[in-house]
PDB file of C-alpha atoms and ligand atoms in Angstrom:
ATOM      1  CA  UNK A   2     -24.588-201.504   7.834  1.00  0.00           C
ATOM      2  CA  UNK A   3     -27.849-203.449   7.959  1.00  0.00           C
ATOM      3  CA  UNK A   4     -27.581-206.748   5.406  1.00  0.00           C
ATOM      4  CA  UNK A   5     -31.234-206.659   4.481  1.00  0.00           C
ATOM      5  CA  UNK A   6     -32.623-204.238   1.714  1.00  0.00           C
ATOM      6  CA  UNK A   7     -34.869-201.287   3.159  1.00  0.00           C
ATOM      7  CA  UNK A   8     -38.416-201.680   2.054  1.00  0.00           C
ATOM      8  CA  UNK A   9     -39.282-198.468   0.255  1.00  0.00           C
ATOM      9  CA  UNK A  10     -43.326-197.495   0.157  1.00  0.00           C
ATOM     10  CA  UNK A  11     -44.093-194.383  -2.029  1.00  0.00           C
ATOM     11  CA  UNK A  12     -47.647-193.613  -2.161  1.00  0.00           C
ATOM     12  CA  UNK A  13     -49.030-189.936  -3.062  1.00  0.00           C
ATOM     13  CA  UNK A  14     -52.421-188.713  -5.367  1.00  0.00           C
ATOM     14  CA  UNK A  15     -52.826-190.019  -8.479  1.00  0.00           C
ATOM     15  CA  UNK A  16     -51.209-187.033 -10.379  1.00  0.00           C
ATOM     16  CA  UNK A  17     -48.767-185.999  -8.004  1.00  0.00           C
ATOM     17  CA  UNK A  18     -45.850-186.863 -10.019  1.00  0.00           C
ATOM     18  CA  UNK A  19     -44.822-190.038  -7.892  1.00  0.00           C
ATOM     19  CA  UNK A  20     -44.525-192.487 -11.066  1.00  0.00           C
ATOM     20  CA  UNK A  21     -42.188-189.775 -12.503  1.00  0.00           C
ATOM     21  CA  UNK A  22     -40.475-189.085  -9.020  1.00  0.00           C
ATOM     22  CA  UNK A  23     -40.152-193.058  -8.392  1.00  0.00           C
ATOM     23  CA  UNK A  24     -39.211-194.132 -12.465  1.00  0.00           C
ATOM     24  CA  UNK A  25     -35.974-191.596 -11.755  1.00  0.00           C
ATOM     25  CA  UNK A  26     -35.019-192.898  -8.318  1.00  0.00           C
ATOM     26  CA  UNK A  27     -34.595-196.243  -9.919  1.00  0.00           C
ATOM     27  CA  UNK A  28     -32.647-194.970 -13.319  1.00  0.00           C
ATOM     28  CA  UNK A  29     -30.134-192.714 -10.904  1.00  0.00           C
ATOM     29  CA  UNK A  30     -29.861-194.636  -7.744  1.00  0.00           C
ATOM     30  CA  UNK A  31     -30.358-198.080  -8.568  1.00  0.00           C
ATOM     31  CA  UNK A  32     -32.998-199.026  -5.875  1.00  0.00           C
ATOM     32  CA  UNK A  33     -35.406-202.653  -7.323  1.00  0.00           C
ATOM     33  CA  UNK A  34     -39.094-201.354  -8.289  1.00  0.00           C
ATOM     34  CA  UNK A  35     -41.622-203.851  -7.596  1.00  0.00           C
ATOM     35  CA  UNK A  36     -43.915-204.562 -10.410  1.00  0.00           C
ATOM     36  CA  UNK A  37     -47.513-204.967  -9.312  1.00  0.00           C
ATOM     37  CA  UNK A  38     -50.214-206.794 -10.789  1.00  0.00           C
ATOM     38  CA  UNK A  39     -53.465-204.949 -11.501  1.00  0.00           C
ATOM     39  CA  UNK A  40     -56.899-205.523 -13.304  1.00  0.00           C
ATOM     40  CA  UNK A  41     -56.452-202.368 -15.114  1.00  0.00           C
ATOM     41  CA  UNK A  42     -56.729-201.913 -18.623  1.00  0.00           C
ATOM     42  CA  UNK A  43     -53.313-200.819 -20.051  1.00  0.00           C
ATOM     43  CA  UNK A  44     -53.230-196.940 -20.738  1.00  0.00           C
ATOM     44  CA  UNK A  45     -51.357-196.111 -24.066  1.00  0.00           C
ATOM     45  CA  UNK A  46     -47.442-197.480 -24.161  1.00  0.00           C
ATOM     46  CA  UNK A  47     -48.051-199.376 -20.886  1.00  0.00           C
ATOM     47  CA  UNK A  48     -46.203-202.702 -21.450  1.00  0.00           C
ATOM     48  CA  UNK A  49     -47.183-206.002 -19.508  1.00  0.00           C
ATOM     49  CA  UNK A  50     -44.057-207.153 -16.774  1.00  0.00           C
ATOM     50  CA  UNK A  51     -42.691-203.766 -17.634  1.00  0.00           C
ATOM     51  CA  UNK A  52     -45.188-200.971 -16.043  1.00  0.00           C
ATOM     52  CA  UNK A  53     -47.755-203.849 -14.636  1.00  0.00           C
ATOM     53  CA  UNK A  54     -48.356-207.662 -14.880  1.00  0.00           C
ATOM     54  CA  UNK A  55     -51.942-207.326 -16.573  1.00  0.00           C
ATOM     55  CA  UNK A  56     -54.433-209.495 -15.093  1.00  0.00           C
ATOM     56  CA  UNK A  57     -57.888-210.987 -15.626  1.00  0.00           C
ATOM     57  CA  UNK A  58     -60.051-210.632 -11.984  1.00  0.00           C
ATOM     58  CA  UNK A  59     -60.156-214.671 -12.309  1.00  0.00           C
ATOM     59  CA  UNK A  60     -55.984-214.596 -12.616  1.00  0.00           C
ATOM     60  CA  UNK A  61     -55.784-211.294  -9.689  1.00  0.00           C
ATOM     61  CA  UNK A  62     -58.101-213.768  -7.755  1.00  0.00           C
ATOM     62  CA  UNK A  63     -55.748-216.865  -7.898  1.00  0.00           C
ATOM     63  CA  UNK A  64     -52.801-215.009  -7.076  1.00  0.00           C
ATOM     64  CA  UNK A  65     -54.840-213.723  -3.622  1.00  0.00           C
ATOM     65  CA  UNK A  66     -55.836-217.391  -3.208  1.00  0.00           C
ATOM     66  CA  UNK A  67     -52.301-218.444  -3.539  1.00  0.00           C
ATOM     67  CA  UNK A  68     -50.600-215.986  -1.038  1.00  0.00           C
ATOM     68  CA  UNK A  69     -49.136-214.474  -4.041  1.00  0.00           C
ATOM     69  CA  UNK A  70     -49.545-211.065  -2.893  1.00  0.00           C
ATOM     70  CA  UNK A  71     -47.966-208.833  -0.161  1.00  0.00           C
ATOM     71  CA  UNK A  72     -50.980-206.378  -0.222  1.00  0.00           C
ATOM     72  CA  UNK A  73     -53.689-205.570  -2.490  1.00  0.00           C
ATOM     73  CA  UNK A  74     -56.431-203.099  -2.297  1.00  0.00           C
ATOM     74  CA  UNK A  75     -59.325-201.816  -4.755  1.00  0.00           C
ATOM     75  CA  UNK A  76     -58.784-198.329  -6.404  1.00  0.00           C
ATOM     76  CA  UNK A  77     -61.216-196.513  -8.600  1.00  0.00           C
ATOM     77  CA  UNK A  78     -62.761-199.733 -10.315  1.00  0.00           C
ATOM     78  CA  UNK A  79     -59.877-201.883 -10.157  1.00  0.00           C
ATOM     79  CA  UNK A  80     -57.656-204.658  -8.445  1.00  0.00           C
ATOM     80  CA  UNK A  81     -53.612-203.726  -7.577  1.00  0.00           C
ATOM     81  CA  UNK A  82     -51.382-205.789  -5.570  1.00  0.00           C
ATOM     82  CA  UNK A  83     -47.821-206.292  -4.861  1.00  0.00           C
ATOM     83  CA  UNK A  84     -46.169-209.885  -5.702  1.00  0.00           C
ATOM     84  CA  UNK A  85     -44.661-211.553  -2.672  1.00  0.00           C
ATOM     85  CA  UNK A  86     -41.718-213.387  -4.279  1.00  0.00           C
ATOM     86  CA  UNK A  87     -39.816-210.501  -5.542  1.00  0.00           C
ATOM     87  CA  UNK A  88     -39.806-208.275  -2.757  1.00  0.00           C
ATOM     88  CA  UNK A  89     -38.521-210.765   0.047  1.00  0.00           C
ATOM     89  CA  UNK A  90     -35.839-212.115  -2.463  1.00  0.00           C
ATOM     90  CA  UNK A  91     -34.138-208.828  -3.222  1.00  0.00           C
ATOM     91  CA  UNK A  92     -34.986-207.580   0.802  1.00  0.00           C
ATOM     92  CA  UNK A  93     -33.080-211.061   1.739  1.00  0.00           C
ATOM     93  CA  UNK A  94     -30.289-209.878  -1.232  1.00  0.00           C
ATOM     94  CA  UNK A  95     -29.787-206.870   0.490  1.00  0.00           C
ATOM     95  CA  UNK A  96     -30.879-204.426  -1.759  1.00  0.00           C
ATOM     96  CA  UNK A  97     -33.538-201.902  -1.548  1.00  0.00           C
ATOM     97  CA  UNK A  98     -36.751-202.151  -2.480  1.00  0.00           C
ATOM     98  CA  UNK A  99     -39.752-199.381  -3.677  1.00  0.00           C
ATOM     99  CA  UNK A 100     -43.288-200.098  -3.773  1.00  0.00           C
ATOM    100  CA  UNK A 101     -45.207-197.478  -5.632  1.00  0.00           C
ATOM    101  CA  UNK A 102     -48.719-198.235  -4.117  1.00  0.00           C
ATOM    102  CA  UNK A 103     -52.300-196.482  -2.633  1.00  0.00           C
ATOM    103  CA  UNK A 104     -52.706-195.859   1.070  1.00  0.00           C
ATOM    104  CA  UNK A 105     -54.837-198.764   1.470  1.00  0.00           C
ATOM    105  CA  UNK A 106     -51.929-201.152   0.576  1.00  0.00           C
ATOM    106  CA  UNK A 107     -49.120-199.335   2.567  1.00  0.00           C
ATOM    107  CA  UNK A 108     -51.416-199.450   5.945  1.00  0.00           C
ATOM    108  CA  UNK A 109     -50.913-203.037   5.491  1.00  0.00           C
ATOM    109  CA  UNK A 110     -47.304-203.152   4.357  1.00  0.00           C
ATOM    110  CA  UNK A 111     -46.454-201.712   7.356  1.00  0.00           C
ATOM    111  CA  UNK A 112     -48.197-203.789   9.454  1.00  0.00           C
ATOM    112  CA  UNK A 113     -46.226-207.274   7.945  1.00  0.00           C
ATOM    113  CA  UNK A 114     -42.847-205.136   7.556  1.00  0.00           C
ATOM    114  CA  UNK A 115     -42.401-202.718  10.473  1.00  0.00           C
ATOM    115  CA  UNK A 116     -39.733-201.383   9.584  1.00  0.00           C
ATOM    116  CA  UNK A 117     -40.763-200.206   6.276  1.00  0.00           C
ATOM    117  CA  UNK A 118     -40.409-196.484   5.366  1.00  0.00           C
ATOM    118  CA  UNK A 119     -43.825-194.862   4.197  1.00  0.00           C
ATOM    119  CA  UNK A 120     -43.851-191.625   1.893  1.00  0.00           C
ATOM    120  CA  UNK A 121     -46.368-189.216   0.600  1.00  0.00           C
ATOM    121  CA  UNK A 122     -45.349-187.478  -2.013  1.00  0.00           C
ATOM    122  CA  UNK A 123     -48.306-184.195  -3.175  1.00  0.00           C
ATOM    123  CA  UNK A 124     -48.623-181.321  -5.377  1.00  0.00           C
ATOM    124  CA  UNK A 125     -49.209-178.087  -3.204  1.00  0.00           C
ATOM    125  CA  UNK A 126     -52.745-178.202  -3.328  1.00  0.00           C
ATOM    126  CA  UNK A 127     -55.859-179.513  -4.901  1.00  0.00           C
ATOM    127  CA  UNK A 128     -56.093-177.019  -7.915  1.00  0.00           C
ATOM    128  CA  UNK A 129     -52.252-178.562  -9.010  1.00  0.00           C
ATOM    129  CA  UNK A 130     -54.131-181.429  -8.415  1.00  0.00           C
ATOM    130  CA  UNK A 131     -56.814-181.396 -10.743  1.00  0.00           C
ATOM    131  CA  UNK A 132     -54.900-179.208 -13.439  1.00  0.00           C
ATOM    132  CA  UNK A 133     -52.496-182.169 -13.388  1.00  0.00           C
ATOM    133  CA  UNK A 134     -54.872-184.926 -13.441  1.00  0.00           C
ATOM    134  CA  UNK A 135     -56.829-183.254 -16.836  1.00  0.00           C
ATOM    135  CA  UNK A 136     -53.605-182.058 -18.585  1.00  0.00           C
ATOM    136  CA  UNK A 137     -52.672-185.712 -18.708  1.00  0.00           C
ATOM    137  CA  UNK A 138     -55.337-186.382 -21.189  1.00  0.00           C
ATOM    138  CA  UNK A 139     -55.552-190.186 -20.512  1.00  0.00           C
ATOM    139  CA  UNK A 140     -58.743-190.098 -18.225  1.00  0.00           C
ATOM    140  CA  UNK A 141     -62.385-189.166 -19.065  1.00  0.00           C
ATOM    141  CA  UNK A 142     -63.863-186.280 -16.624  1.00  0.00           C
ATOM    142  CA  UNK A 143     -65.473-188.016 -14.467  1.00  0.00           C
ATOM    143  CA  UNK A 144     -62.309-190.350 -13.814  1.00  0.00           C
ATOM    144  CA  UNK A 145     -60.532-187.400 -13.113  1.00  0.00           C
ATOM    145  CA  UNK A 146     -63.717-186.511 -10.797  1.00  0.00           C
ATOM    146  CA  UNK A 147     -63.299-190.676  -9.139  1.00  0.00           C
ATOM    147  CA  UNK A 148     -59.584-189.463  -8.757  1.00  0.00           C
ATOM    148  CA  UNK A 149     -59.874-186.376  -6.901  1.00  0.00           C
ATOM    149  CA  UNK A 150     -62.449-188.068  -4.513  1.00  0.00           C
ATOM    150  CA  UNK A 151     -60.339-191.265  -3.991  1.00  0.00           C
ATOM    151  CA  UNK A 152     -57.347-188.244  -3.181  1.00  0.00           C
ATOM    152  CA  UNK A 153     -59.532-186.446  -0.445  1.00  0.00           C
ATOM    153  CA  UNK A 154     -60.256-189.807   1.018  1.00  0.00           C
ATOM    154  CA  UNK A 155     -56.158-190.418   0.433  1.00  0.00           C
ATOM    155  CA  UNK A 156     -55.284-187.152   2.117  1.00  0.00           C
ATOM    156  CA  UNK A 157     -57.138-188.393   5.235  1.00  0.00           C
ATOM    157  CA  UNK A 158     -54.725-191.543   5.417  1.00  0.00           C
ATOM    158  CA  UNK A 159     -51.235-188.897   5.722  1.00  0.00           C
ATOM    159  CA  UNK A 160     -51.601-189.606   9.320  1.00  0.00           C
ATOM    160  CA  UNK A 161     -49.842-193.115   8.326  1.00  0.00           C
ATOM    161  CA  UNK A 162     -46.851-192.043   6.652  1.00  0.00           C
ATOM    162  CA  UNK A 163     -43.411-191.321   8.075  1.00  0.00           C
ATOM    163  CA  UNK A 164     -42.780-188.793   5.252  1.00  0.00           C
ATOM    164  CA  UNK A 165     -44.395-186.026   3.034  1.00  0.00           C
ATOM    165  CA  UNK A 166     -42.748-184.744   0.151  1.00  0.00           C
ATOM    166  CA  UNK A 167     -44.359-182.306  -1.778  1.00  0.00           C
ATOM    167  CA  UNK A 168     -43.938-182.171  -5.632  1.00  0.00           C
ATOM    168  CA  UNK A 169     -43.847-178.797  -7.012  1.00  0.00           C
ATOM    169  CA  UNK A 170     -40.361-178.785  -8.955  1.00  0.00           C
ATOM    170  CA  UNK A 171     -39.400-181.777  -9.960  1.00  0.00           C
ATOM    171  CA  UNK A 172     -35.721-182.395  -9.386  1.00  0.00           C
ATOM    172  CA  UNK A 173     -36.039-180.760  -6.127  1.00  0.00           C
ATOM    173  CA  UNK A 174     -38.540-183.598  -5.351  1.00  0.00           C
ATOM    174  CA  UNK A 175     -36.403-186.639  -6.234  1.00  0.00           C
ATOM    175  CA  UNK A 176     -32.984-184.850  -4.384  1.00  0.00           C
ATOM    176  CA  UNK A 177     -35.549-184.917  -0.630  1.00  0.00           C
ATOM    177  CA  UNK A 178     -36.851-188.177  -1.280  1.00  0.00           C
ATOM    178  CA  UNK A 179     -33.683-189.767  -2.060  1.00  0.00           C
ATOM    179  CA  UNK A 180     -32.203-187.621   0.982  1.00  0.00           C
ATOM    180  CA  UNK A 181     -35.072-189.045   2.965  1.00  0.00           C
ATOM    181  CA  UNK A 182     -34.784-192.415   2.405  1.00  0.00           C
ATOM    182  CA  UNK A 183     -30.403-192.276   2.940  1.00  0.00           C
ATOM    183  CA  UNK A 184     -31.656-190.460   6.225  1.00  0.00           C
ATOM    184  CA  UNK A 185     -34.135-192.986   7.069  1.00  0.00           C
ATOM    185  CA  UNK A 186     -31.489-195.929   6.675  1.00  0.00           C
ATOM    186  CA  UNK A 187     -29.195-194.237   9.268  1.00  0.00           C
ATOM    187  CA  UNK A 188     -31.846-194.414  11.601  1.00  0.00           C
ATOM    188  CA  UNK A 189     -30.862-195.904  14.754  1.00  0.00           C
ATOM    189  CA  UNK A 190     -32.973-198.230  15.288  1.00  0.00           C
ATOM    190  CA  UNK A 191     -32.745-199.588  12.180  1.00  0.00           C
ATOM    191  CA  UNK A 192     -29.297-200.671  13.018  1.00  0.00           C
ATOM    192  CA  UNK A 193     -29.461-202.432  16.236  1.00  0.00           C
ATOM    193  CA  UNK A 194     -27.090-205.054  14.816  1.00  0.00           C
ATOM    194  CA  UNK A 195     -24.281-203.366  13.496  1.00  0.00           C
ATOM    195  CA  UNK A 196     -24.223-201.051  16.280  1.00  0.00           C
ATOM    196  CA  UNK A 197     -24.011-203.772  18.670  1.00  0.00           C
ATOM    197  CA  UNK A 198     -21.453-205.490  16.336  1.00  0.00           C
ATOM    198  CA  UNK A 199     -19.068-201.912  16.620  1.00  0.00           C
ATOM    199  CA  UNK A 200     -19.487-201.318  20.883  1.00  0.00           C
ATOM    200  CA  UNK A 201     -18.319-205.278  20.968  1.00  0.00           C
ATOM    201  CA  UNK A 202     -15.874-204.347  18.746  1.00  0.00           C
ATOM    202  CA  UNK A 203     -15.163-200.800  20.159  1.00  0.00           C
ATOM    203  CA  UNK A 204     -14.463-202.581  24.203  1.00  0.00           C
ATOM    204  CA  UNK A 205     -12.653-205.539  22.815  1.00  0.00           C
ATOM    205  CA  UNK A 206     -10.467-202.607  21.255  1.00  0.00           C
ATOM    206  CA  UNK A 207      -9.194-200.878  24.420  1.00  0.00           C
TER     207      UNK A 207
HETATM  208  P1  LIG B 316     -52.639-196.225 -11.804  1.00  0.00           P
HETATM  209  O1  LIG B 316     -53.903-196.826 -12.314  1.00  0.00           O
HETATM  210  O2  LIG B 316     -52.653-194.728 -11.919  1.00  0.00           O
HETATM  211  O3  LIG B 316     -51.413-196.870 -12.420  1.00  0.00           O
HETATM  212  O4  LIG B 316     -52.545-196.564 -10.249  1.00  0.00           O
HETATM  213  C1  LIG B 316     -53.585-196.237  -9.399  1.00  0.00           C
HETATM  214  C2  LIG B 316     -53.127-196.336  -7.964  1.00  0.00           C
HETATM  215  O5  LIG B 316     -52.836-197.677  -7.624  1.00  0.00           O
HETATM  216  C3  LIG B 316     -51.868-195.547  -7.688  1.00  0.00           C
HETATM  217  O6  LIG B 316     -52.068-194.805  -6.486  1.00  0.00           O
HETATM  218  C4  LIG B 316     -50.828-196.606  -7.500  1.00  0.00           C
HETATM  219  O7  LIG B 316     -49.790-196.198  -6.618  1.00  0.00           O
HETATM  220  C5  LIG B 316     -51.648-197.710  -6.893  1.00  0.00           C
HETATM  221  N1  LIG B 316     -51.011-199.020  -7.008  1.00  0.00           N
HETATM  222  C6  LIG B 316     -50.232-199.490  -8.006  1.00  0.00           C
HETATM  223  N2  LIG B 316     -49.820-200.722  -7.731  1.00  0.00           N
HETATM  224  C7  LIG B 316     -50.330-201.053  -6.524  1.00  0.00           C
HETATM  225  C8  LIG B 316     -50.234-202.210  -5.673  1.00  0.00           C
HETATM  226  O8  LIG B 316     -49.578-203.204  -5.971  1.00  0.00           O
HETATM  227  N3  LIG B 316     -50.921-202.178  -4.508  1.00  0.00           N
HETATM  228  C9  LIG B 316     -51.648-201.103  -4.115  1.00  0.00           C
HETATM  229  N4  LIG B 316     -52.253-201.179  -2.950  1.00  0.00           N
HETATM  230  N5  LIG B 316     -51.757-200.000  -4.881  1.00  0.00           N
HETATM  231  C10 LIG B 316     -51.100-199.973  -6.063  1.00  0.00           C
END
């Protein structure tokens, strides 16, 4: 139906399970995962151009400078953005696109791509939360403290999202995002063209 790839935004706590929920979209369904650059330190495994491009604050600074970036936004004590060049080639390929980024970032995806589809994905409740965050064992306590503050500030941002998935099992998780987003493409009006195309078609027909 529509030629251009569906911009994908997937946002959600730190903890929540989106990385998880998002890694499996791409392995079973084939959608393009934008790689972001970030100022973070790698955690343990984390492979540069794989999970992140790792980047000095001079380099992250450049690539601002250079209208390199779709978005970027602080988190905790770092720098994340999403490079330009990838996401409007495979859009303009027709293929579909996720961005795994914080609220900050997909308030202003949405307001350069309209017709992006925004998700929150969240464990039940705060407790999940917090068990989540510490059972991880990757962050000291009072990250997981900066984490569960940045979240209540997150949770206040829901208001911008078309979407909210919560993640309490898993597989049930990924099967309603991935029904979401199909859903979401059928959307009406995001398919002004062909529609058109099929009523010309449809009265040149009888
Ligand atoms: P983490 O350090 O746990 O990998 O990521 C911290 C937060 O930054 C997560 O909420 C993640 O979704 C977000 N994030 C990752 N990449 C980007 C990006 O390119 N832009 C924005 N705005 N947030 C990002």
């Amino acid at each position: 139906m529509n030629e251009k790839g569906q911009l994908i935004v997937i946002s959600g706590f730190s903890g929540a399970g989106k990385g998880t929920v998002v890694k499996e979209l791409v392995g079973r369904y084939g959608y393009s995962l934008s790689i972001s650059a970030t100022t973070r330190a790698p955690r343990p495994g984390e492979v540069d151009g794989k999970d992140y491009y790792f980047k000095t604050e001079a380099e992250f600074r450049n690539l601002i400078d250079y209208n390199g970036l779709i978005e970027w936004a602080q988190y905790v004590d770092n720098y994340y953005g999403t490079p330009k060049k990838f996401v409007e080639d495979e859009i303009a390929a027709g293929r579909d696109v996720i961005l795994e980024i914080e609220v900050q970032g997909a308030s202003i995806v949405r307001k350069q791509y309209p017709d992006a589809m925004l998700l929150f994905i969240t464990t039940k409740d705060v407790e999940t939360l917090r068990e989540r965050l510490t059972g991880r064992g990757s962050e000291t306590e009072e990250q997981v403290a900066k984490r569960i503050r940045r979240a209540a500030e997150e949770a206040e941002m829901i208001g911008n999202y078309d979407y909210i998935i919560v993640n309490d099992d898993l597989n049930t998780c990924i099967d309603t995002v991935y029904s979401v987003i199909l859903g979401g493409k059928c959307k009406r009006e995001r398919n002004e063209s062909f529609i058109q195309k099929l009523q010309e078609d449809f009265r040149a027909a009888k």
